[in-house]
């Protein structure tokens, strides 16, 4: 398989900038696409060539499969990198890319299909000897099946879109009387987000940590784990803060997480970068598989910071046929955290805050990294995700990372739109976060019993 020479980046925002920079470091030419709303975007300015793809709406621009493949062919690309979001986990798009004679920077379409179907992924994990949360055997055939599952296993339950991700199509159900209305809403949301209203159900575990393992696999049978990340600071199933390594894990649990992730990736015939996600019982250390994401994750920088491995560059290198010999069993160094800075108002229930950024002045200094596409004068569009920047801090240990994060967040200045900077500053003063004992339910419980949205975040 020849080395890649020119890649189409089928995305926008900070991940488009991130892929552009990795490609440039490898000597690979880049072609960007942009909507009318992104005409002045940073990824457009940085690319070797940029092609207008359509009007602002994502459905008329970044989600146009045929147009993206046409641009790739017409601009002489030999590959397509989908980033995350949009079409990154769309098996049909991956098939179209391959059918056009282009290299898809990611796993095979069949793997995307298998792991994207949450019920099939759970079944594969169980066959591979990976612990799974008790759940339905497959996609619910009808609503009565969900009722029967609840009567057999008890409540609360978690409804999940089989084709979903990012918290879309998910509902927690606390009793049978809530089940039918919640299932109808979840199906409606899943259909709108993914074009598929297939659902499955599993037991909902409240006092748990959300831990995930980063894996990378090549085309020669090589699979390697790059360690775990903790993603337990969440709001409505959306991750807000991630860190690596995960705090409060024993070496035994840490090793078992990585071993099962590698085993699952091998069973799935995986290629490229992927993430195996688990729920971890804080009392027992037991863990269970929940899903596998067949793309680069938003939070990948924390793994890069502690391993020194450029994951996006290795996506491109693996797609070009290279072996993983160069990143075999990397040793973690220090501790890293990522804070997602979005254009949302934490004092108003995280309401989106699109608009023009009057001033954008990110922090710098030792241990500080800021992945962003924004600049002073940039307009945050209402058409896309509200992510402004990912503030990543790295220290010799978790305590130093927290201290550096406080410094960096205090230095970060963004004017013109409301942002989640005040929320992150507040979080770093909370005892449960400082000592690493928070769970996935911590933030919802904390917000519910205090007035921090109106007081501490102003």
Short mmCIF file of C-alpha atoms in Angstrom, two decimals:
data_model
loop_
_atom_site.label_atom_id
_atom_site.label_comp_id
_atom_site.label_asym_id
_atom_site.label_seq_id
_atom_site.Cartn_x
_atom_site.Cartn_y
_atom_site.Cartn_z
CA UNK A 1 0.00 0.00 0.00
CA UNK A 2 1.64 3.28 -1.10
CA UNK A 3 2.19 6.25 1.17
CA UNK A 4 -0.50 8.91 0.99
CA UNK A 5 0.32 12.02 -1.03
CA UNK A 6 -2.80 14.21 -0.98
CA UNK A 7 -5.73 13.97 1.44
CA UNK A 8 -9.19 15.51 1.37
CA UNK A 9 -10.28 16.62 4.84
CA UNK A 10 -14.04 16.08 4.91
CA UNK A 11 -14.71 18.22 7.97
CA UNK A 12 -14.40 21.68 9.48
CA UNK A 13 -13.45 23.46 12.70
CA UNK A 14 -10.65 22.46 15.02
CA UNK A 15 -10.44 18.85 13.83
CA UNK A 16 -9.93 20.00 10.23
CA UNK A 17 -7.07 22.20 11.44
CA UNK A 18 -5.67 19.32 13.48
CA UNK A 19 -5.66 16.93 10.51
CA UNK A 20 -4.15 19.58 8.25
CA UNK A 21 -1.23 20.08 10.59
CA UNK A 22 -0.59 16.35 10.99
CA UNK A 23 -0.66 15.89 7.22
CA UNK A 24 1.71 18.78 6.67
CA UNK A 25 4.16 17.33 9.20
CA UNK A 26 4.16 14.13 7.13
CA UNK A 27 4.62 15.95 3.82
CA UNK A 28 1.08 15.12 2.65
CA UNK A 29 -0.74 17.78 0.63
CA UNK A 30 -4.17 18.86 1.88
CA UNK A 31 -7.46 19.79 0.27
CA UNK A 32 -10.13 21.41 2.46
CA UNK A 33 -13.84 21.85 1.88
CA UNK A 34 -15.93 24.67 3.26
CA UNK A 35 -19.49 25.92 3.39
CA UNK A 36 -20.47 29.50 2.70
CA UNK A 37 -20.49 30.13 6.47
CA UNK A 38 -16.88 28.91 6.71
CA UNK A 39 -15.43 30.92 3.85
CA UNK A 40 -13.04 32.71 6.23
CA UNK A 41 -12.30 29.67 8.38
CA UNK A 42 -8.79 28.83 9.54
CA UNK A 43 -8.77 25.40 7.89
CA UNK A 44 -9.51 27.09 4.57
CA UNK A 45 -6.53 29.42 4.98
CA UNK A 46 -4.15 26.64 6.00
CA UNK A 47 -4.96 24.09 3.31
CA UNK A 48 -2.98 23.76 0.08
CA UNK A 49 -6.31 24.04 -1.70
CA UNK A 50 -9.87 24.72 -0.55
CA UNK A 51 -13.11 23.97 -2.38
CA UNK A 52 -16.54 25.44 -1.69
CA UNK A 53 -18.95 22.60 -0.92
CA UNK A 54 -22.33 24.31 -0.38
CA UNK A 55 -24.46 26.64 1.75
CA UNK A 56 -24.22 26.84 5.56
CA UNK A 57 -26.53 23.97 6.44
CA UNK A 58 -24.50 20.81 7.12
CA UNK A 59 -26.99 18.72 5.16
CA UNK A 60 -26.30 20.87 2.12
CA UNK A 61 -22.52 20.96 2.55
CA UNK A 62 -20.45 18.76 4.89
CA UNK A 63 -22.91 15.86 4.72
CA UNK A 64 -23.04 15.67 0.91
CA UNK A 65 -21.32 12.34 0.29
CA UNK A 66 -21.33 12.44 -3.51
CA UNK A 67 -20.04 16.01 -3.61
CA UNK A 68 -17.20 15.21 -1.22
CA UNK A 69 -16.08 12.22 -3.27
CA UNK A 70 -16.27 14.30 -6.44
CA UNK A 71 -14.11 17.03 -4.89
CA UNK A 72 -11.56 14.44 -3.78
CA UNK A 73 -11.32 12.97 -7.28
CA UNK A 74 -11.32 16.30 -9.08
CA UNK A 75 -8.58 17.71 -6.86
CA UNK A 76 -6.29 14.71 -7.31
CA UNK A 77 -6.58 13.35 -3.77
CA UNK A 78 -5.67 9.75 -3.04
CA UNK A 79 -7.39 9.64 0.37
CA UNK A 80 -10.14 11.07 2.57
CA UNK A 81 -9.89 11.82 6.30
CA UNK A 82 -13.35 12.29 7.87
CA UNK A 83 -12.27 13.74 11.25
CA UNK A 84 -14.99 13.25 13.87
CA UNK A 85 -18.69 13.99 13.64
CA UNK A 86 -20.46 14.51 10.31
CA UNK A 87 -19.63 11.42 8.18
CA UNK A 88 -16.76 10.03 10.27
CA UNK A 89 -18.72 6.89 11.22
CA UNK A 90 -20.81 6.63 8.06
CA UNK A 91 -20.14 3.25 6.47
CA UNK A 92 -21.90 4.23 3.24
CA UNK A 93 -19.56 7.19 2.82
CA UNK A 94 -16.55 4.99 3.51
CA UNK A 95 -17.78 2.56 0.83
CA UNK A 96 -18.23 5.39 -1.66
CA UNK A 97 -14.69 6.60 -0.97
CA UNK A 98 -13.27 3.11 -1.51
CA UNK A 99 -15.39 2.56 -4.65
CA UNK A 100 -13.91 5.74 -6.10
CA UNK A 101 -10.42 4.26 -5.73
CA UNK A 102 -9.54 6.44 -2.75
CA UNK A 103 -8.10 5.43 0.61
CA UNK A 104 -10.43 5.82 3.58
CA UNK A 105 -8.49 7.00 6.64
CA UNK A 106 -10.28 4.79 9.10
CA UNK A 107 -11.53 1.25 9.63
CA UNK A 108 -13.17 -0.81 6.90
CA UNK A 109 -16.85 -0.02 6.17
CA UNK A 110 -17.87 -3.46 7.44
CA UNK A 111 -16.19 -2.73 10.78
CA UNK A 112 -17.89 0.67 11.00
CA UNK A 113 -21.24 -1.02 10.37
CA UNK A 114 -20.65 -3.73 12.94
CA UNK A 115 -19.32 -1.49 15.71
CA UNK A 116 -21.73 1.35 14.91
CA UNK A 117 -24.64 -0.98 15.58
CA UNK A 118 -24.48 -0.90 19.36
CA UNK A 119 -26.35 -4.18 19.76
CA UNK A 120 -24.04 -6.04 17.34
CA UNK A 121 -21.00 -4.49 19.00
CA UNK A 122 -22.16 -5.74 22.41
CA UNK A 123 -22.63 -9.23 21.00
CA UNK A 124 -19.12 -9.23 19.50
CA UNK A 125 -17.66 -8.00 22.80
CA UNK A 126 -19.38 -10.80 24.68
CA UNK A 127 -18.03 -13.38 22.23
CA UNK A 128 -14.54 -11.94 22.66
CA UNK A 129 -14.76 -12.36 26.42
CA UNK A 130 -15.20 -8.65 27.15
CA UNK A 131 -17.61 -7.88 30.04
CA UNK A 132 -20.82 -6.14 28.92
CA UNK A 133 -23.66 -4.36 30.74
CA UNK A 134 -26.85 -6.41 30.92
CA UNK A 135 -28.95 -5.40 27.94
CA UNK A 136 -31.26 -6.52 25.16
CA UNK A 137 -29.90 -9.17 22.84
CA UNK A 138 -30.21 -6.90 19.82
CA UNK A 139 -32.25 -4.04 18.43
CA UNK A 140 -35.68 -3.96 20.05
CA UNK A 141 -38.17 -5.70 17.78
CA UNK A 142 -41.06 -3.84 19.38
CA UNK A 143 -41.82 -1.70 22.42
CA UNK A 144 -43.20 -4.64 24.37
CA UNK A 145 -39.73 -6.17 24.39
CA UNK A 146 -38.46 -3.12 26.33
CA UNK A 147 -41.31 -3.53 28.82
CA UNK A 148 -40.41 -7.18 29.35
CA UNK A 149 -36.72 -6.33 29.80
CA UNK A 150 -37.60 -3.81 32.50
CA UNK A 151 -39.75 -6.32 34.35
CA UNK A 152 -36.98 -8.92 34.25
CA UNK A 153 -34.00 -6.70 35.10
CA UNK A 154 -35.55 -3.83 37.05
CA UNK A 155 -35.10 -0.07 36.80
CA UNK A 156 -33.54 2.34 36.05
CA UNK A 157 -32.93 1.52 32.38
CA UNK A 158 -30.99 3.32 29.67
CA UNK A 159 -32.50 3.57 26.20
CA UNK A 160 -29.85 3.99 23.50
CA UNK A 161 -29.99 4.53 19.75
CA UNK A 162 -28.42 1.54 18.04
CA UNK A 163 -26.85 3.77 15.37
CA UNK A 164 -26.15 6.60 17.79
CA UNK A 165 -23.40 8.42 19.60
CA UNK A 166 -22.71 11.68 21.41
CA UNK A 167 -25.69 11.26 23.72
CA UNK A 168 -28.27 11.46 20.91
CA UNK A 169 -31.27 9.18 21.28
CA UNK A 170 -30.50 8.34 24.91
CA UNK A 171 -32.99 8.41 27.78
CA UNK A 172 -32.79 7.24 31.39
CA UNK A 173 -36.05 5.60 32.49
CA UNK A 174 -36.78 5.23 36.21
CA UNK A 175 -40.02 3.26 36.04
CA UNK A 176 -42.39 1.45 33.68
CA UNK A 177 -44.76 4.41 33.56
CA UNK A 178 -41.99 6.49 31.93
CA UNK A 179 -40.92 3.85 29.43
CA UNK A 180 -43.29 4.35 26.48
CA UNK A 181 -43.06 8.18 26.36
CA UNK A 182 -39.27 8.03 26.73
CA UNK A 183 -38.96 5.39 24.03
CA UNK A 184 -41.04 7.46 21.61
CA UNK A 185 -38.88 10.55 22.24
CA UNK A 186 -35.66 8.58 21.93
CA UNK A 187 -36.78 7.03 18.64
CA UNK A 188 -37.74 10.45 17.29
CA UNK A 189 -34.38 11.96 18.25
CA UNK A 190 -32.45 8.98 16.86
CA UNK A 191 -34.33 9.13 13.57
CA UNK A 192 -33.62 12.83 13.20
CA UNK A 193 -29.94 12.52 14.10
CA UNK A 194 -29.02 9.26 12.36
CA UNK A 195 -31.86 8.41 9.99
CA UNK A 196 -32.40 5.23 12.02
CA UNK A 197 -34.77 4.85 14.97
CA UNK A 198 -33.47 1.43 16.05
CA UNK A 199 -33.13 1.22 19.83
CA UNK A 200 -31.78 -1.15 22.41
CA UNK A 201 -32.00 -1.11 26.18
CA UNK A 202 -29.59 -1.84 29.00
CA UNK A 203 -29.42 -1.53 32.75
CA UNK A 204 -28.55 2.01 33.83
CA UNK A 205 -25.66 2.19 36.28
CA UNK A 206 -25.48 5.47 38.17
CA UNK A 207 -22.42 5.30 40.45
CA UNK A 208 -19.88 4.63 37.72
CA UNK A 209 -16.94 6.18 35.94
CA UNK A 210 -16.79 6.48 32.17
CA UNK A 211 -13.40 5.15 31.08
CA UNK A 212 -12.21 4.55 27.52
CA UNK A 213 -9.15 2.94 25.96
CA UNK A 214 -7.41 4.33 22.88
CA UNK A 215 -6.36 1.65 20.41
CA UNK A 216 -4.54 1.77 17.11
CA UNK A 217 -4.41 -1.09 14.60
CA UNK A 218 -2.58 -1.51 11.30
CA UNK A 219 -3.24 -3.56 8.15
CA UNK A 220 -0.74 -6.23 9.17
CA UNK A 221 -2.47 -7.58 12.28
CA UNK A 222 -0.82 -5.21 14.73
CA UNK A 223 -3.00 -3.80 17.52
CA UNK A 224 -1.74 -1.62 20.36
CA UNK A 225 -3.35 0.08 23.35
CA UNK A 226 -2.25 3.61 24.18
CA UNK A 227 -3.85 3.58 27.60
CA UNK A 228 -7.09 4.82 29.06
CA UNK A 229 -8.83 8.15 29.53
CA UNK A 230 -11.46 9.18 32.05
CA UNK A 231 -14.50 11.02 30.68
CA UNK A 232 -16.74 11.10 33.74
CA UNK A 233 -17.43 14.85 33.83
CA UNK A 234 -20.55 14.83 31.70
CA UNK A 235 -23.75 16.75 31.23
CA UNK A 236 -26.63 14.98 29.52
CA UNK A 237 -24.22 12.30 28.29
CA UNK A 238 -21.97 14.93 26.70
CA UNK A 239 -18.34 14.92 27.81
CA UNK A 240 -17.00 18.20 29.16
CA UNK A 241 -13.60 17.24 30.63
CA UNK A 242 -11.31 14.30 29.88
CA UNK A 243 -8.06 13.19 31.46
CA UNK A 244 -5.36 10.56 31.15
CA UNK A 245 -4.45 8.39 32.88
CA UNK A 246 -7.77 7.78 34.62
CA UNK A 247 -7.48 8.61 38.34
CA UNK A 248 -8.01 6.08 41.14
CA UNK A 249 -7.39 2.92 39.07
CA UNK A 250 -5.31 -0.01 40.25
CA UNK A 251 -2.64 -1.35 37.93
CA UNK A 252 -4.65 -4.55 37.60
CA UNK A 253 -7.79 -2.76 36.40
CA UNK A 254 -5.76 -0.54 34.11
CA UNK A 255 -4.06 -3.54 32.48
CA UNK A 256 -7.34 -5.43 32.15
CA UNK A 257 -8.98 -2.48 30.42
CA UNK A 258 -6.22 -2.32 27.83
CA UNK A 259 -6.09 -6.08 27.31
CA UNK A 260 -9.82 -6.38 26.65
CA UNK A 261 -9.76 -3.36 24.32
CA UNK A 262 -6.99 -4.92 22.24
CA UNK A 263 -8.86 -8.22 22.21
CA UNK A 264 -12.04 -6.56 20.97
CA UNK A 265 -10.20 -4.58 18.28
CA UNK A 266 -8.61 -7.78 17.01
CA UNK A 267 -11.98 -9.57 17.00
CA UNK A 268 -13.45 -6.72 14.97
CA UNK A 269 -10.60 -6.87 12.43
CA UNK A 270 -10.01 -3.23 13.27
CA UNK A 271 -7.83 -0.78 11.32
CA UNK A 272 -6.75 2.72 12.36
CA UNK A 273 -7.62 4.69 15.50
CA UNK A 274 -10.52 3.58 17.67
CA UNK A 275 -11.83 3.95 21.19
CA UNK A 276 -13.32 1.23 23.35
CA UNK A 277 -15.61 2.70 26.01
CA UNK A 278 -16.46 1.18 29.39
CA UNK A 279 -18.42 1.88 32.55
CA UNK A 280 -16.39 1.25 35.70
CA UNK A 281 -17.96 0.44 39.06
CA UNK A 282 -16.25 2.73 41.57
CA UNK A 283 -16.82 0.35 44.49
CA UNK A 284 -15.61 -2.93 42.99
CA UNK A 285 -13.37 -1.95 40.07
CA UNK A 286 -15.49 -4.12 37.76
CA UNK A 287 -16.02 -2.73 34.28
CA UNK A 288 -18.29 -3.39 31.32
CA UNK A 289 -18.12 -2.52 27.62
CA UNK A 290 -20.66 -0.02 26.28
CA UNK A 291 -19.51 0.87 22.75
CA UNK A 292 -16.62 1.38 20.35
CA UNK A 293 -16.11 4.61 18.42
CA UNK A 294 -14.64 4.00 14.97
CA UNK A 295 -12.93 7.37 14.55
CA UNK A 296 -10.53 9.76 16.21
CA UNK A 297 -12.05 11.14 19.43
CA UNK A 298 -12.44 14.79 20.40
CA UNK A 299 -10.36 14.01 23.49
CA UNK A 300 -7.44 12.34 21.72
CA UNK A 301 -4.94 15.11 22.69
CA UNK A 302 -4.71 13.95 26.32
CA UNK A 303 -3.42 10.58 25.13
CA UNK A 304 -0.99 12.30 22.80
CA UNK A 305 0.35 14.43 25.64
CA UNK A 306 1.15 11.52 27.96
CA UNK A 307 2.45 9.12 25.29
CA UNK A 308 4.17 11.47 22.86
CA UNK A 309 2.34 9.70 20.00
CA UNK A 310 0.70 11.80 17.27
CA UNK A 311 -2.51 9.81 16.82
CA UNK A 312 -3.73 11.71 13.77
CA UNK A 313 -0.40 11.30 12.03
CA UNK A 314 -0.55 7.59 12.78
CA UNK A 315 -4.05 7.44 11.30
CA UNK A 316 -2.55 8.72 8.07
CA UNK A 317 0.51 6.48 8.32
CA UNK A 318 -1.55 3.36 8.97
CA UNK A 319 -3.89 4.21 6.09
CA UNK A 320 -0.77 4.46 3.93
CA UNK A 321 0.27 0.94 4.90
CA UNK A 322 2.81 1.48 7.67
CA UNK A 323 3.21 -0.96 10.55
CA UNK A 324 2.75 0.05 14.17
CA UNK A 325 6.22 -1.01 15.25
CA UNK A 326 7.11 2.57 16.12
CA UNK A 327 4.44 2.96 18.84
CA UNK A 328 4.48 -0.47 20.43
CA UNK A 329 3.45 -0.20 24.11
CA UNK A 330 4.26 3.50 24.73
CA UNK A 331 5.04 4.46 28.32
CA UNK A 332 2.73 7.07 29.84
CA UNK A 333 4.46 10.19 31.15
CA UNK A 334 2.73 12.51 33.60
CA UNK A 335 -0.93 13.51 33.54
CA UNK A 336 -3.02 15.43 31.00
CA UNK A 337 -6.48 17.02 31.03
CA UNK A 338 -8.68 18.45 28.28
CA UNK A 339 -11.32 21.12 28.85
CA UNK A 340 -13.86 21.61 26.09
CA UNK A 341 -14.49 25.33 25.66
CA UNK A 342 -17.81 25.84 23.91
CA UNK A 343 -19.94 28.84 22.98
CA UNK A 344 -22.57 28.05 25.60
CA UNK A 345 -23.76 29.97 28.64
CA UNK A 346 -23.37 27.86 31.82
CA UNK A 347 -25.42 30.40 33.80
CA UNK A 348 -28.40 29.77 31.49
CA UNK A 349 -28.52 25.97 31.37
CA UNK A 350 -25.69 25.92 28.81
CA UNK A 351 -27.74 27.71 26.18
CA UNK A 352 -25.88 28.07 22.83
CA UNK A 353 -24.28 31.47 22.29
CA UNK A 354 -23.42 31.96 18.61
CA UNK A 355 -22.00 35.27 17.46
CA UNK A 356 -18.84 37.17 16.67
CA UNK A 357 -15.80 36.68 18.89
CA UNK A 358 -14.51 40.19 19.61
CA UNK A 359 -11.37 38.93 21.34
CA UNK A 360 -9.75 35.52 21.40
CA UNK A 361 -6.60 35.28 23.49
CA UNK A 362 -5.67 31.69 24.45
CA UNK A 363 -3.14 30.91 27.19
CA UNK A 364 0.36 29.57 26.68
CA UNK A 365 3.37 28.56 28.75
CA UNK A 366 4.75 25.23 30.02
CA UNK A 367 2.39 22.29 29.66
CA UNK A 368 -0.31 24.21 27.79
CA UNK A 369 -1.81 23.27 24.41
CA UNK A 370 -4.83 24.84 22.73
CA UNK A 371 -6.42 23.12 19.74
CA UNK A 372 -8.72 25.62 18.06
CA UNK A 373 -9.94 27.07 14.79
CA UNK A 374 -11.03 30.37 16.28
CA UNK A 375 -9.49 33.85 16.25
CA UNK A 376 -10.48 37.41 17.08
CA UNK A 377 -13.21 38.40 14.65
CA UNK A 378 -14.35 34.83 13.93
CA UNK A 379 -18.11 34.24 14.00
CA UNK A 380 -19.37 31.17 15.84
CA UNK A 381 -22.07 29.85 13.53
CA UNK A 382 -25.42 28.53 14.77
CA UNK A 383 -25.28 25.84 12.09
CA UNK A 384 -22.58 23.68 13.70
CA UNK A 385 -21.28 22.34 16.98
CA UNK A 386 -20.46 25.09 19.48
CA UNK A 387 -16.90 23.90 20.25
CA UNK A 388 -14.50 26.86 20.29
CA UNK A 389 -11.32 25.30 21.62
CA UNK A 390 -9.86 22.37 23.49
CA UNK A 391 -7.59 23.49 26.29
CA UNK A 392 -5.13 20.71 27.06
CA UNK A 393 -2.77 20.81 30.04
CA UNK A 394 0.05 18.41 30.87
CA UNK A 395 1.91 18.07 34.14
CA UNK A 396 4.22 15.67 35.92
CA UNK A 397 1.22 14.43 37.94
CA UNK A 398 -2.49 15.16 38.38
CA UNK A 399 -1.94 17.85 41.01
CA UNK A 400 0.36 19.81 38.71
CA UNK A 401 -2.12 19.41 35.84
CA UNK A 402 -4.87 20.92 37.98
CA UNK A 403 -2.65 23.85 38.99
CA UNK A 404 -1.67 24.49 35.38
CA UNK A 405 -5.30 24.22 34.32
CA UNK A 406 -6.29 26.89 36.82
CA UNK A 407 -3.58 29.18 35.50
CA UNK A 408 -4.50 28.56 31.88
CA UNK A 409 -8.22 29.05 32.42
CA UNK A 410 -7.59 32.30 34.28
CA UNK A 411 -5.45 33.53 31.37
CA UNK A 412 -7.90 32.46 28.65
CA UNK A 413 -9.85 35.50 27.40
CA UNK A 414 -12.80 35.26 25.01
CA UNK A 415 -15.09 38.25 24.50
CA UNK A 416 -18.22 38.61 22.40
CA UNK A 417 -19.91 35.29 23.13
CA UNK A 418 -20.72 33.43 26.33
CA UNK A 419 -18.46 30.43 26.93
CA UNK A 420 -17.97 27.56 29.35
CA UNK A 421 -14.77 29.06 30.77
CA UNK A 422 -16.56 29.99 34.05
CA UNK A 423 -17.85 26.44 34.41
CA UNK A 424 -14.37 24.95 34.11
CA UNK A 425 -12.95 27.44 36.60
CA UNK A 426 -15.72 26.47 39.03
CA UNK A 427 -15.13 22.75 38.47
CA UNK A 428 -11.47 23.01 39.42
CA UNK A 429 -12.48 24.21 42.88
CA UNK A 430 -14.79 21.25 43.60
CA UNK A 431 -13.43 18.72 46.13
CA UNK A 432 -14.85 15.71 44.28
CA UNK A 433 -13.04 16.65 41.09
CA UNK A 434 -9.83 17.57 42.88
CA UNK A 435 -9.61 14.19 44.59
CA UNK A 436 -10.76 12.29 41.49
CA UNK A 437 -13.77 10.59 43.10
CA UNK A 438 -16.45 12.09 40.82
CA UNK A 439 -18.74 9.81 38.78
CA UNK A 440 -20.83 10.30 35.63
CA UNK A 441 -23.79 11.39 37.78
CA UNK A 442 -21.76 13.86 39.85
CA UNK A 443 -22.31 16.95 37.74
CA UNK A 444 -26.08 16.53 37.36
CA UNK A 445 -26.43 15.96 41.10
CA UNK A 446 -24.21 18.91 41.96
CA UNK A 447 -26.03 21.28 39.61
CA UNK A 448 -29.38 20.14 40.95
CA UNK A 449 -28.61 20.93 44.58
CA UNK A 450 -26.83 24.25 44.24
CA UNK A 451 -27.29 27.62 42.59
CA UNK A 452 -23.90 27.58 40.90
CA UNK A 453 -25.35 28.37 37.50
CA UNK A 454 -26.52 31.76 38.73
CA UNK A 455 -23.90 32.46 41.37
CA UNK A 456 -20.53 30.72 41.11
CA UNK A 457 -20.26 30.97 37.34
CA UNK A 458 -20.86 34.68 36.99
#
